XYZ file of C-alpha atoms in Angstrom:
570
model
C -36.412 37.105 -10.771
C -35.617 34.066 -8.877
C -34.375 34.212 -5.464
C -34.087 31.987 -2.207
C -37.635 33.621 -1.703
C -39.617 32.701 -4.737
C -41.010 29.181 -6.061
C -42.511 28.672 -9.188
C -44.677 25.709 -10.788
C -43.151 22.281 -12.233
C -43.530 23.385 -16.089
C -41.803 26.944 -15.693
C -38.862 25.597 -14.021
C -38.886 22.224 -16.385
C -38.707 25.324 -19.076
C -35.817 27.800 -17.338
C -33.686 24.261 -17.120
C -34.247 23.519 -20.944
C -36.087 19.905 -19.541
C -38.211 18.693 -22.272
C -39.162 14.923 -20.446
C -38.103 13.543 -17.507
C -37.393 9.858 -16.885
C -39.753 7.843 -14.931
C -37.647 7.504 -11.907
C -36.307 11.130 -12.201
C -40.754 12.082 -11.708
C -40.978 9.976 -8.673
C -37.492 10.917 -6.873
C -38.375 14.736 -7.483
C -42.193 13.802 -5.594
C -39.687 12.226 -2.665
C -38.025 15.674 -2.326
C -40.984 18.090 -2.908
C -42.560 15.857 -0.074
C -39.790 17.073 2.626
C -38.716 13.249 2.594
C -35.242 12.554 3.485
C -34.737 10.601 0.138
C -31.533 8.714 -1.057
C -30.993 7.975 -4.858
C -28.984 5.341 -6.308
C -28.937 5.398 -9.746
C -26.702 4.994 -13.004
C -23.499 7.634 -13.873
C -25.454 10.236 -16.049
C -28.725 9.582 -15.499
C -29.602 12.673 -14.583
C -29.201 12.931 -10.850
C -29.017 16.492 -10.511
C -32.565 17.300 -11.716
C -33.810 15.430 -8.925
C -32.791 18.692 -6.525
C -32.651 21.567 -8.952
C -36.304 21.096 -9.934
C -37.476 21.031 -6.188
C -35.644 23.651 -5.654
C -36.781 26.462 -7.744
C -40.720 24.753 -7.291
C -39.675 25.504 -3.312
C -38.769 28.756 -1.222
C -35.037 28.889 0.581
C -31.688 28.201 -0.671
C -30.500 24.372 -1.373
C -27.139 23.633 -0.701
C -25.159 20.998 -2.262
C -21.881 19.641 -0.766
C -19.450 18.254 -3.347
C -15.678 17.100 -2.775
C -15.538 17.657 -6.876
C -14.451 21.316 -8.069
C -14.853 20.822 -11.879
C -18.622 19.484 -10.940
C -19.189 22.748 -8.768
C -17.797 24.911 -10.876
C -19.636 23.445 -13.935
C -23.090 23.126 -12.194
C -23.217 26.715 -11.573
C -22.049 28.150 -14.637
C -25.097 25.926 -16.091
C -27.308 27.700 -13.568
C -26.091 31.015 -14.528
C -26.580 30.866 -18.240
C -29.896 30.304 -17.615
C -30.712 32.894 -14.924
C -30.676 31.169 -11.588
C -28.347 32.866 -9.139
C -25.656 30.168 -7.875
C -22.689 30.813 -5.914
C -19.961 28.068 -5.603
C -17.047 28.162 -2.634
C -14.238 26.366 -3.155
C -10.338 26.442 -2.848
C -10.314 27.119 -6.732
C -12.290 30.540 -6.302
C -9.718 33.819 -5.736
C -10.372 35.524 -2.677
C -12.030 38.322 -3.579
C -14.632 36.085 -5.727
C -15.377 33.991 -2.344
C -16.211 37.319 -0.756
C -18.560 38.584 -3.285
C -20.307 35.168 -3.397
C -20.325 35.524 0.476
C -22.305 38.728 0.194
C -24.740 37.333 -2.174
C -25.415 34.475 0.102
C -26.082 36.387 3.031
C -28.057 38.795 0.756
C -30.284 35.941 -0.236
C -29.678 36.800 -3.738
C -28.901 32.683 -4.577
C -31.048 30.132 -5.326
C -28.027 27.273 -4.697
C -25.022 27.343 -3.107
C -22.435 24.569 -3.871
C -19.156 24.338 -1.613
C -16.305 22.077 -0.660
C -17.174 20.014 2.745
C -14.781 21.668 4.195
C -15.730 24.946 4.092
C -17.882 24.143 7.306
C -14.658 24.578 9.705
C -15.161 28.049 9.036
C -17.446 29.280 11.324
C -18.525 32.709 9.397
C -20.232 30.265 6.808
C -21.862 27.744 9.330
C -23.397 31.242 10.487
C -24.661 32.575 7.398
C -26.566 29.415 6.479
C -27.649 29.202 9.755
C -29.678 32.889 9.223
C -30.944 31.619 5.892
C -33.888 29.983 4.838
C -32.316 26.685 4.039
C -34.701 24.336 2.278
C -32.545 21.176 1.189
C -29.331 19.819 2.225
C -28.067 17.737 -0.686
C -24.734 15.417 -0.119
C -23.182 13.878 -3.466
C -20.779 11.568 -3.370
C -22.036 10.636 0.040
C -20.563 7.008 -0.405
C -17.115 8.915 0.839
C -18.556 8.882 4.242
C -17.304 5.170 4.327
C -14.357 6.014 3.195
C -11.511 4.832 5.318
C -8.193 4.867 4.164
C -5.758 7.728 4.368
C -9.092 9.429 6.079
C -10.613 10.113 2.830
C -12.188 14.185 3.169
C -12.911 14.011 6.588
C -14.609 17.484 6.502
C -17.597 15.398 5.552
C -18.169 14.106 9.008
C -19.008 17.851 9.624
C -21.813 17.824 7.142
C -24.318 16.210 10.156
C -23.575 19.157 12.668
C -24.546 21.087 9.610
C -27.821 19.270 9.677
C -28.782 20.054 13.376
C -27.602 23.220 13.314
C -29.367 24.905 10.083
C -32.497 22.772 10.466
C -33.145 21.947 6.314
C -36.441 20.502 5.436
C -35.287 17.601 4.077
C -31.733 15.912 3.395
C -30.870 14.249 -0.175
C -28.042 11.796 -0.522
C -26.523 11.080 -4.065
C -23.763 8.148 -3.424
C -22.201 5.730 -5.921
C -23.476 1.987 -5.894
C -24.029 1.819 -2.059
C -24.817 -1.320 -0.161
C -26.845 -1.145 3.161
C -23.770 -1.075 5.282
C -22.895 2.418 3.302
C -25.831 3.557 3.920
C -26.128 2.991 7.451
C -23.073 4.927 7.780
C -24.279 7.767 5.457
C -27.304 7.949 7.920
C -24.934 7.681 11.134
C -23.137 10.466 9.969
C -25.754 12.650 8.688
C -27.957 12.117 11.788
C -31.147 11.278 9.649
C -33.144 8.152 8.808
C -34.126 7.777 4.885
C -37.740 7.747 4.212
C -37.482 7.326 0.433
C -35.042 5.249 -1.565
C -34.647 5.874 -5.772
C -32.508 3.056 -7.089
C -32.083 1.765 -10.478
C -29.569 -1.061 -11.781
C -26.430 0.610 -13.497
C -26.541 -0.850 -16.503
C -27.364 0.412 -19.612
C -28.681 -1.165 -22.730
C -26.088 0.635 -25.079
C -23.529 -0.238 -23.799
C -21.233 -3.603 -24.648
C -19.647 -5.742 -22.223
C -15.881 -7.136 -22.892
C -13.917 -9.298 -20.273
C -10.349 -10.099 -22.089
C -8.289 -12.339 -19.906
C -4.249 -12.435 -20.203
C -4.498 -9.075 -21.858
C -1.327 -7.196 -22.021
C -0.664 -3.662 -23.484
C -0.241 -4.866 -26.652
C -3.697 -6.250 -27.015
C -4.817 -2.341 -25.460
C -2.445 -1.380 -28.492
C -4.355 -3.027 -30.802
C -7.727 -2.168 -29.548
C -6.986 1.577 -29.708
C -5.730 0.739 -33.376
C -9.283 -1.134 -33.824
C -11.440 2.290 -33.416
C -13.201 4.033 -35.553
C -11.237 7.792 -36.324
C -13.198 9.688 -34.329
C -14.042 7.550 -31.427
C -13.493 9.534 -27.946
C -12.732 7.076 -24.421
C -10.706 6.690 -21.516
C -8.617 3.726 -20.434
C -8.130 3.255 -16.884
C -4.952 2.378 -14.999
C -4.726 1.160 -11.208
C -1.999 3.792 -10.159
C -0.258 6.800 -11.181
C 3.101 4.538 -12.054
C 0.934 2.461 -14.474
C -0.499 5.514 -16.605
C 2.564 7.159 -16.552
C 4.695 3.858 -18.560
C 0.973 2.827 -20.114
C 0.990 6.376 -21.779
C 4.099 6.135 -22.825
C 3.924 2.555 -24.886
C 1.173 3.891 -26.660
C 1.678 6.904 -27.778
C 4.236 6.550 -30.064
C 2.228 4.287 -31.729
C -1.425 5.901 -31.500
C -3.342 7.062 -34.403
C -5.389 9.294 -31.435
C -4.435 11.791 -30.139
C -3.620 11.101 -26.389
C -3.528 12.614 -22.881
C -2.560 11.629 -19.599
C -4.309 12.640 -16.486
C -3.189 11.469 -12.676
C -3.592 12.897 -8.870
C 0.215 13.394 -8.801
C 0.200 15.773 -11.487
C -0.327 19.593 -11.016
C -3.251 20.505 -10.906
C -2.813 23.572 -13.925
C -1.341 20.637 -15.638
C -4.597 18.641 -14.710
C -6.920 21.772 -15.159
C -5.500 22.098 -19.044
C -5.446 18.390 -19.974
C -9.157 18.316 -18.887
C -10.240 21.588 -21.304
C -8.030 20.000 -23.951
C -9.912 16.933 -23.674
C -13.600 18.987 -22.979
C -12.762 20.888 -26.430
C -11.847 17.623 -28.087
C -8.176 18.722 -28.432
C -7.489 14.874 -26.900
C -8.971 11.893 -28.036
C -7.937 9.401 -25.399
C -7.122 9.805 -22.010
C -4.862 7.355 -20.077
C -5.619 7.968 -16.672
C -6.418 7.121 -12.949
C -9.947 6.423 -11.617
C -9.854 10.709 -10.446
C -10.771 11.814 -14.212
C -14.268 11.746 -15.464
C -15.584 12.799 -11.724
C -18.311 15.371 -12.206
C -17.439 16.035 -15.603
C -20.154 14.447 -18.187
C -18.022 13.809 -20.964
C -21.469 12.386 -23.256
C -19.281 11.053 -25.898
C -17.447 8.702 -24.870
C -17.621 5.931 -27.392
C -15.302 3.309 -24.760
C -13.914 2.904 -21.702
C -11.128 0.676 -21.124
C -9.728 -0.823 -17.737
C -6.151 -1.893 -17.566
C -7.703 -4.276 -14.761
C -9.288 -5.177 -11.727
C -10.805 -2.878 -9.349
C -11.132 -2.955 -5.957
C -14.873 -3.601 -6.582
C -17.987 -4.556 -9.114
C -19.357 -1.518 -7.676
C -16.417 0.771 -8.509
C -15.883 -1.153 -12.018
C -19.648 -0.286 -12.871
C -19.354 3.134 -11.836
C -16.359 4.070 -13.782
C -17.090 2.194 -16.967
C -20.441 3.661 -16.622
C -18.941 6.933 -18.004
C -18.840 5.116 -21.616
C -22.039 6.195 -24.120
C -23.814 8.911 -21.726
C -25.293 10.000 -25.108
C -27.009 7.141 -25.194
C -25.372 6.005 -28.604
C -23.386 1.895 -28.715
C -20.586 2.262 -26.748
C -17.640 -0.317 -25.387
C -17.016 -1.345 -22.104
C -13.718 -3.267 -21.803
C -11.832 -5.110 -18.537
C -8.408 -6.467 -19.252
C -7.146 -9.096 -17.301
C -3.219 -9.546 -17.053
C -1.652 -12.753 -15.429
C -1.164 -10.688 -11.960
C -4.226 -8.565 -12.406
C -4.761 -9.561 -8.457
C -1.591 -8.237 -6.909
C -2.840 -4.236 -6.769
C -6.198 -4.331 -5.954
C -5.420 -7.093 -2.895
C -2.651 -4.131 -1.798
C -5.311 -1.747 -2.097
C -7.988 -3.295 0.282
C -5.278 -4.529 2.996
C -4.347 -0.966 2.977
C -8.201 -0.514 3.619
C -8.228 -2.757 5.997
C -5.594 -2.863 8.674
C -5.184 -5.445 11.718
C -6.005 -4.388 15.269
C -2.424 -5.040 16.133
C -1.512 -2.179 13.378
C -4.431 -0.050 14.591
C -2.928 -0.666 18.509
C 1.017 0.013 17.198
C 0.116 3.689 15.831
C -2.076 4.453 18.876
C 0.491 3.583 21.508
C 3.089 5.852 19.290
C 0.514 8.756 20.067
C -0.110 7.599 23.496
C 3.145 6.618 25.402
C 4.657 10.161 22.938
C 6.173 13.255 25.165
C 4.751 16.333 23.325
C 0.670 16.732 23.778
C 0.392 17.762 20.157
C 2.300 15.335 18.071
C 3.793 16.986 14.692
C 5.070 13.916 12.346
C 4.643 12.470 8.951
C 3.301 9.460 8.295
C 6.631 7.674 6.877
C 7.962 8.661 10.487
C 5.190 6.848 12.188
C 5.040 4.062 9.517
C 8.943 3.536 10.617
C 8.498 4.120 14.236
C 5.370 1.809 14.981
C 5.591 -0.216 12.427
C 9.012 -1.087 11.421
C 9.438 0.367 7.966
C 8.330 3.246 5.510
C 6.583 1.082 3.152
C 3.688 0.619 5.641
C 2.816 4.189 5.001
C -0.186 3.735 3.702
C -1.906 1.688 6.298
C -0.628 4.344 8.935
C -2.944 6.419 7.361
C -5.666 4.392 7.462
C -4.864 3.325 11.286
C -4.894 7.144 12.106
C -8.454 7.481 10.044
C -10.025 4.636 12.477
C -8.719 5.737 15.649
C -10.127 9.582 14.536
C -13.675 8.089 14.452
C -13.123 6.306 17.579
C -12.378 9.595 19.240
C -9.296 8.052 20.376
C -6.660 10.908 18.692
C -7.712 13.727 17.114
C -5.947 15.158 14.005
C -5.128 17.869 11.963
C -3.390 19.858 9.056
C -1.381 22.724 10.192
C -0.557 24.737 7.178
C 2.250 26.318 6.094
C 2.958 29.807 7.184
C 6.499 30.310 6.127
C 7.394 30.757 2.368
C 10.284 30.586 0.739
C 10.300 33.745 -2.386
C 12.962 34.147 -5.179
C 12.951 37.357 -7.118
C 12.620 36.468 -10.457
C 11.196 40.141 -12.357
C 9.942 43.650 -11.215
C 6.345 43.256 -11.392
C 6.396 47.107 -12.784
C 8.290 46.041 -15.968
C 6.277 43.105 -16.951
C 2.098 43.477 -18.523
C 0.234 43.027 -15.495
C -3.717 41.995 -15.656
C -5.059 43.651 -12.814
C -7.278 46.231 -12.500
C -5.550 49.565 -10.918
C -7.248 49.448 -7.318
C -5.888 45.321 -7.372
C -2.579 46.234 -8.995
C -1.527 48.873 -6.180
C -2.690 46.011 -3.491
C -0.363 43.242 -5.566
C 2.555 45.803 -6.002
C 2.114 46.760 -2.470
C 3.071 43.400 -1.313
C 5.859 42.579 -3.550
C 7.458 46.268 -2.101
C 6.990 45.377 1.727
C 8.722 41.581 0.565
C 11.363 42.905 -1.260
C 11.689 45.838 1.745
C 11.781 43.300 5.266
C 11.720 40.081 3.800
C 14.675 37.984 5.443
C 16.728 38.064 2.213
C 19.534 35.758 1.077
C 20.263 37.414 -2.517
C 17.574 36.877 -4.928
C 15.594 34.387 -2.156
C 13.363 35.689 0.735
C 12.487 34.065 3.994
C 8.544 34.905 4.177
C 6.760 34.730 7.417
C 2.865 35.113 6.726
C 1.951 36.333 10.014
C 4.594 38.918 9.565
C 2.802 39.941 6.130
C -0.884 39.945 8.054
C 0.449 41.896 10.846
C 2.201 44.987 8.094
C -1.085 44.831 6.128
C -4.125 43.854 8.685
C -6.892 45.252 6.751
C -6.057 42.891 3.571
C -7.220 39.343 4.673
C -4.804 36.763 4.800
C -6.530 34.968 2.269
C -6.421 37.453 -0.094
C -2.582 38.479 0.563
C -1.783 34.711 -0.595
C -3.756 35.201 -3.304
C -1.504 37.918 -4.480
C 1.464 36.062 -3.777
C 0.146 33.339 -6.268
C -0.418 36.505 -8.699
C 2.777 37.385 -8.537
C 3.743 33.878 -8.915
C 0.942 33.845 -12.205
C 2.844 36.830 -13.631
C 6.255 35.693 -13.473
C 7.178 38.123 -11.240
C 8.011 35.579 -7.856
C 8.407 31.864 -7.318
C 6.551 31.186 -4.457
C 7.128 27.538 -2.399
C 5.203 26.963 1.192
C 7.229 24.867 3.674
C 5.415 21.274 4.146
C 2.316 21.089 5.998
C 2.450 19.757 9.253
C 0.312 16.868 10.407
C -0.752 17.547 14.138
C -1.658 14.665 16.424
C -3.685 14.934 19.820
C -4.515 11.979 21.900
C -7.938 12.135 23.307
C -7.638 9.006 25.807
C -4.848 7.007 27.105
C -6.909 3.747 26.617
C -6.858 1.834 23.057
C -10.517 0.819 22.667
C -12.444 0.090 19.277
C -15.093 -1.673 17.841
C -13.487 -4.451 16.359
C -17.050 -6.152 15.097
C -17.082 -3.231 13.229
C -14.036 -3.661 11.422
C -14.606 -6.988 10.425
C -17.765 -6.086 9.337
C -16.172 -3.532 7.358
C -13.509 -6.238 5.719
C -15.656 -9.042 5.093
C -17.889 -6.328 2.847
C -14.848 -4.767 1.082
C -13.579 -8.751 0.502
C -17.092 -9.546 -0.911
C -17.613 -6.694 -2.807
C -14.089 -7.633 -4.596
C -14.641 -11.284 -4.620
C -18.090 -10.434 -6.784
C -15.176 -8.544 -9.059
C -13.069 -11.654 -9.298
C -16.306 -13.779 -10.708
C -17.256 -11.199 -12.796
C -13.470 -10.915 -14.346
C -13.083 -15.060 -14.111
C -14.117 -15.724 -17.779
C -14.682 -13.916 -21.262
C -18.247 -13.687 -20.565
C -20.514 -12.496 -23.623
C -22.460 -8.903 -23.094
C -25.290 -10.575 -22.296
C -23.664 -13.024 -19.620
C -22.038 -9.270 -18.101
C -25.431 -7.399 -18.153
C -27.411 -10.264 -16.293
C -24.565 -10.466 -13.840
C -24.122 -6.912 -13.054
C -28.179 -6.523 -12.673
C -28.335 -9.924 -10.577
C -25.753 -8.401 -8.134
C -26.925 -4.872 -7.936
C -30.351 -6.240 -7.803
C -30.001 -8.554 -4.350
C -28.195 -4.835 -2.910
C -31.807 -3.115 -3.664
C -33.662 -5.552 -2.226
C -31.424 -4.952 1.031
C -31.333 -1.204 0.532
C -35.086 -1.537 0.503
C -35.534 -3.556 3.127
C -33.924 -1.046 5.278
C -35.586 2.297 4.288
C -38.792 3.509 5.443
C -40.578 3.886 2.652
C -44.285 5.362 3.014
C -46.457 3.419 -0.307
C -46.482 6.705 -2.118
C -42.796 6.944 -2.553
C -42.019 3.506 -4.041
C -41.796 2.773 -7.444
């Protein structure tokens, strides 16, 4: 049985994982990690990058624990792990209550092998403790390139993971980003509190896959590419905002010989939850989307991928079309270039990139306000410091610099009033629920219906009143059967807004403003490598030898900056 206290050899666990051959840089990444080296790996969208800690880890006493901001990748990771007998426990906002605590008890058992969770389960302290009285063998970060992620303060929880570090003492830290330059990575490092000692990069290319650049494309010409594919062909076409795949989705379907789906952060997310099984069970043959499908999902058939145009970067552009032939069998990689392909992605990186003076307007809001603890939106500040609404965006960003510069400090409150409508009597409708959760559920809906502060069929819920009737049901799990009721039909159940809480930490405005130009002119060159790349209809070969000539002088700079001992280079 495997545990956090067993290990067994490299061809046992190559078996339990159904590994028949590794890759050559998958061999000498895995040596990195069995050496206790904190190792960083670079390499291609489905290449493989989770063997690199799984094998280590069941080779290795103590539990590995893998932070991920992605749910479907959690979620899908450990149901992998499970079919094959290796106990994993994931924590997450998408996990009832009473399946969190059970995982909880397993963890603290040491029953599990891996534990994947949400960065931001570390502001809860009863978790920080029960790693901290485990034997905790490997940290592993993925997605660590959202560490240098600015704007709108991009998972912030992720600063945390570094306190982590120091306080549970693993024996070595491994860091999955996206195509990462060195100034990523020094940031990754800041925030982790480590130094790399072994660095696994490969160029993101891959030889089946062909390279399209169409300038002046319009829809029409995505119209008739769509038309131009094999029945049968699965992809994904890419739009630049949520407005975009919305009237994109629209054009084409009526027209489509696939079947299509849309997929966007705006959406709900059961909406978003059953458009991604429909596509997983091949219900949906295209998706017209945002850049936030695909992530952690391997999707291996994926015959094209298809941007509407330019990103922000060649290094997001590469990731994102690198989701196209996984499989390994020809697949299409396509950019479309419209007349005013420029306009969004130059709104995107000033909105990553805000001037000192905007940085200095939204600080002296916070600093010259009454209350101590500011409660505001951001359209309020945008309007207040800034002059109008529209600058939104970039308040968001201005609040996410002046967090790191420990100049305000900042915070969600959530909601704790609800507003319930009546809509059925549980007791007449075919509940789901066990009978020990079904007296719990219909407990609650009595004591709502009883003192709820009741304007005909709509109730005035106060959570803390709830807590306080009921204190030996955690408050977490009395939500949880408001949503049930919700599920059943029973109640419609909508929070109030979060609050956004504001603290100033000092009264004087002082940042690093090297920094930030540092930070702009390496967001401007990433995108100005995306311009070239998009300037002509270059043929595949042309596209390969530029993507592998630009990710090729960022390895020799990534390399140049890790300590690498001569064993772990390749």
């Amino acid at each position: 049985m495997i545990t956090a206290h067993t290990a067994i050899d490299l061809e046992r666990a190559c078996k339990v994982l159904g590994i028949e051959n590794l890759r050559p840089a998958q061999e000498e990444a895995i040596q990195s990690v069995l050496q206790d080296k904190h190792t960083l790996t670079v390499l291609p969208t489905g290449y493989g990058k989770t063997v690199i800690f799984q094998l280590p880890a069941l080779m290795s006493k103590g539990v590995t624990v893998v932070f991920s901001p992605l749910i479907a990748l959690m979620s899908d990771q450990v149901a992998k792990l499970g079919k094959v007998g290796i106990p994993a426990r994931a924590l997450h906002s998408g996990i009832q209550a009473k399946a969190q605590d059970r995982a909880m008890a397993d963890i603290k058992a040491g029953q599990v092998k891996f534990v994947y969770c949400a960065p931001e389960r570390l502001n809860r302290s009863d978790f920080v403790g029960a790693l901290q009285a485990l034997p905790i063998a490997r940290i592993v970060v993925d997605e660590a390139h959202v560490m240098d992620e600015w704007e709108g303060d991009f998972r912030p929880a992720y600063a945390k993971i570094g306190e982590a570090v120091s306080q549970v003492h693993p024996r070595s830290v491994i860091a999955a980003p996206a195509p990462a330059g060195p100034r990523t990575v020094r940031v990754i490092e800041a925030s982790l509190g480590i130094r790399f000692t072994a660095l696994h990069v490969l160029p993101p290319d891959r030889d089946n896959l062909t390279y399209r650049v169409v300038n002046g494309g319009s829809w029409a010409s995505i119209r008739e590419f769509l038309h131009d594919q094999p029945t049968g062909h699965r992809g994904a076409i890419y739009c630049s905002t949520v407005r975009e795949v919305e009237k994109l989705f629209a054009s084409l379907q009526p027209q489509a010989k696939q079947r299509l789906g849309k997929y966007h952060g705006q959406m709900a997310i059961n909406r978003r939850e059953a458009i991604q099984e429909a596509f997983g069970k091949n219900e949906v043959d295209v998706m017209v989307c945002t850049n936030a499908f695909g992530l952690g999902i391997d999707y291996p058939d994926l015959r094209f991928v298809v941007h509407t145009g330019l990103c922000t970067s060649l290094d997001q552009y590469v990731q994102e079309q690198g989701r196209a032939g996984r499989d390994g069998k020809p697949s299409t990689c396509v950019l479309f270039v419209p007349p005013d392909a420029r306009s969004t992605p130059e709104y995107f990186l000033k909105i990553k990139n805000p001037t000192v003076n905007h940085i200095k307007a939204v600080f002296m809001y916070y600093a010259t306000h009454k209350a101590s603890v500011v409660r505001d939106s951001a359209s309020l500040v945008a309007r207040e410091a800034l002059g109008h609404e529209s600058q939104e965006p970039i308040v968001n960003t201005c609040k996410a610099v002046l967090r790191r510069a420990n100049l305000i400090n900042t915070w969600r409150d959530p909601a704790k009033a609800r507003t319930v409508t009546f809509l059925a009597n549980p007791r007449t409708l075919n509940l789901p629920w066990r009978a020990d959760k079904q007296a719990l559920v219909l407990r609650v809906y009595d004591w709502i219906d009883r003192w709820g502060e009741r304007d005909g069929e709509t109730v005035r819920l106060k959570i803390e009143s709830l807590v306080a009737a009921m204190p030996e049901i955690p408050e977490t799990r009395l939500v949880q059967y408001l949503l049930d009721l919700k599920k059943v039909g029973a109640l419609d159940v909508e929070a109030d807004a979060t609050q956004y809480c504001t603290r100033v930490q000092t009264r004087e405005f002082k940042i690093d403003e090297d920094e930030l130009e540092e930070k702009r002119k390496n967001d401007w060159a990433k995108y100005t490598a995306m311009l070239e790349y998009a300037s002509y209809e270059r043929s595949t070969d042309e596209a390969r030898e530029f993507i592998r000539s630009y990710f090729q002088t960022e390895e020799m700079q990534l390399r140049a900056m890790v300590d690498q001992t001569p064993e772990a280079m390749w």
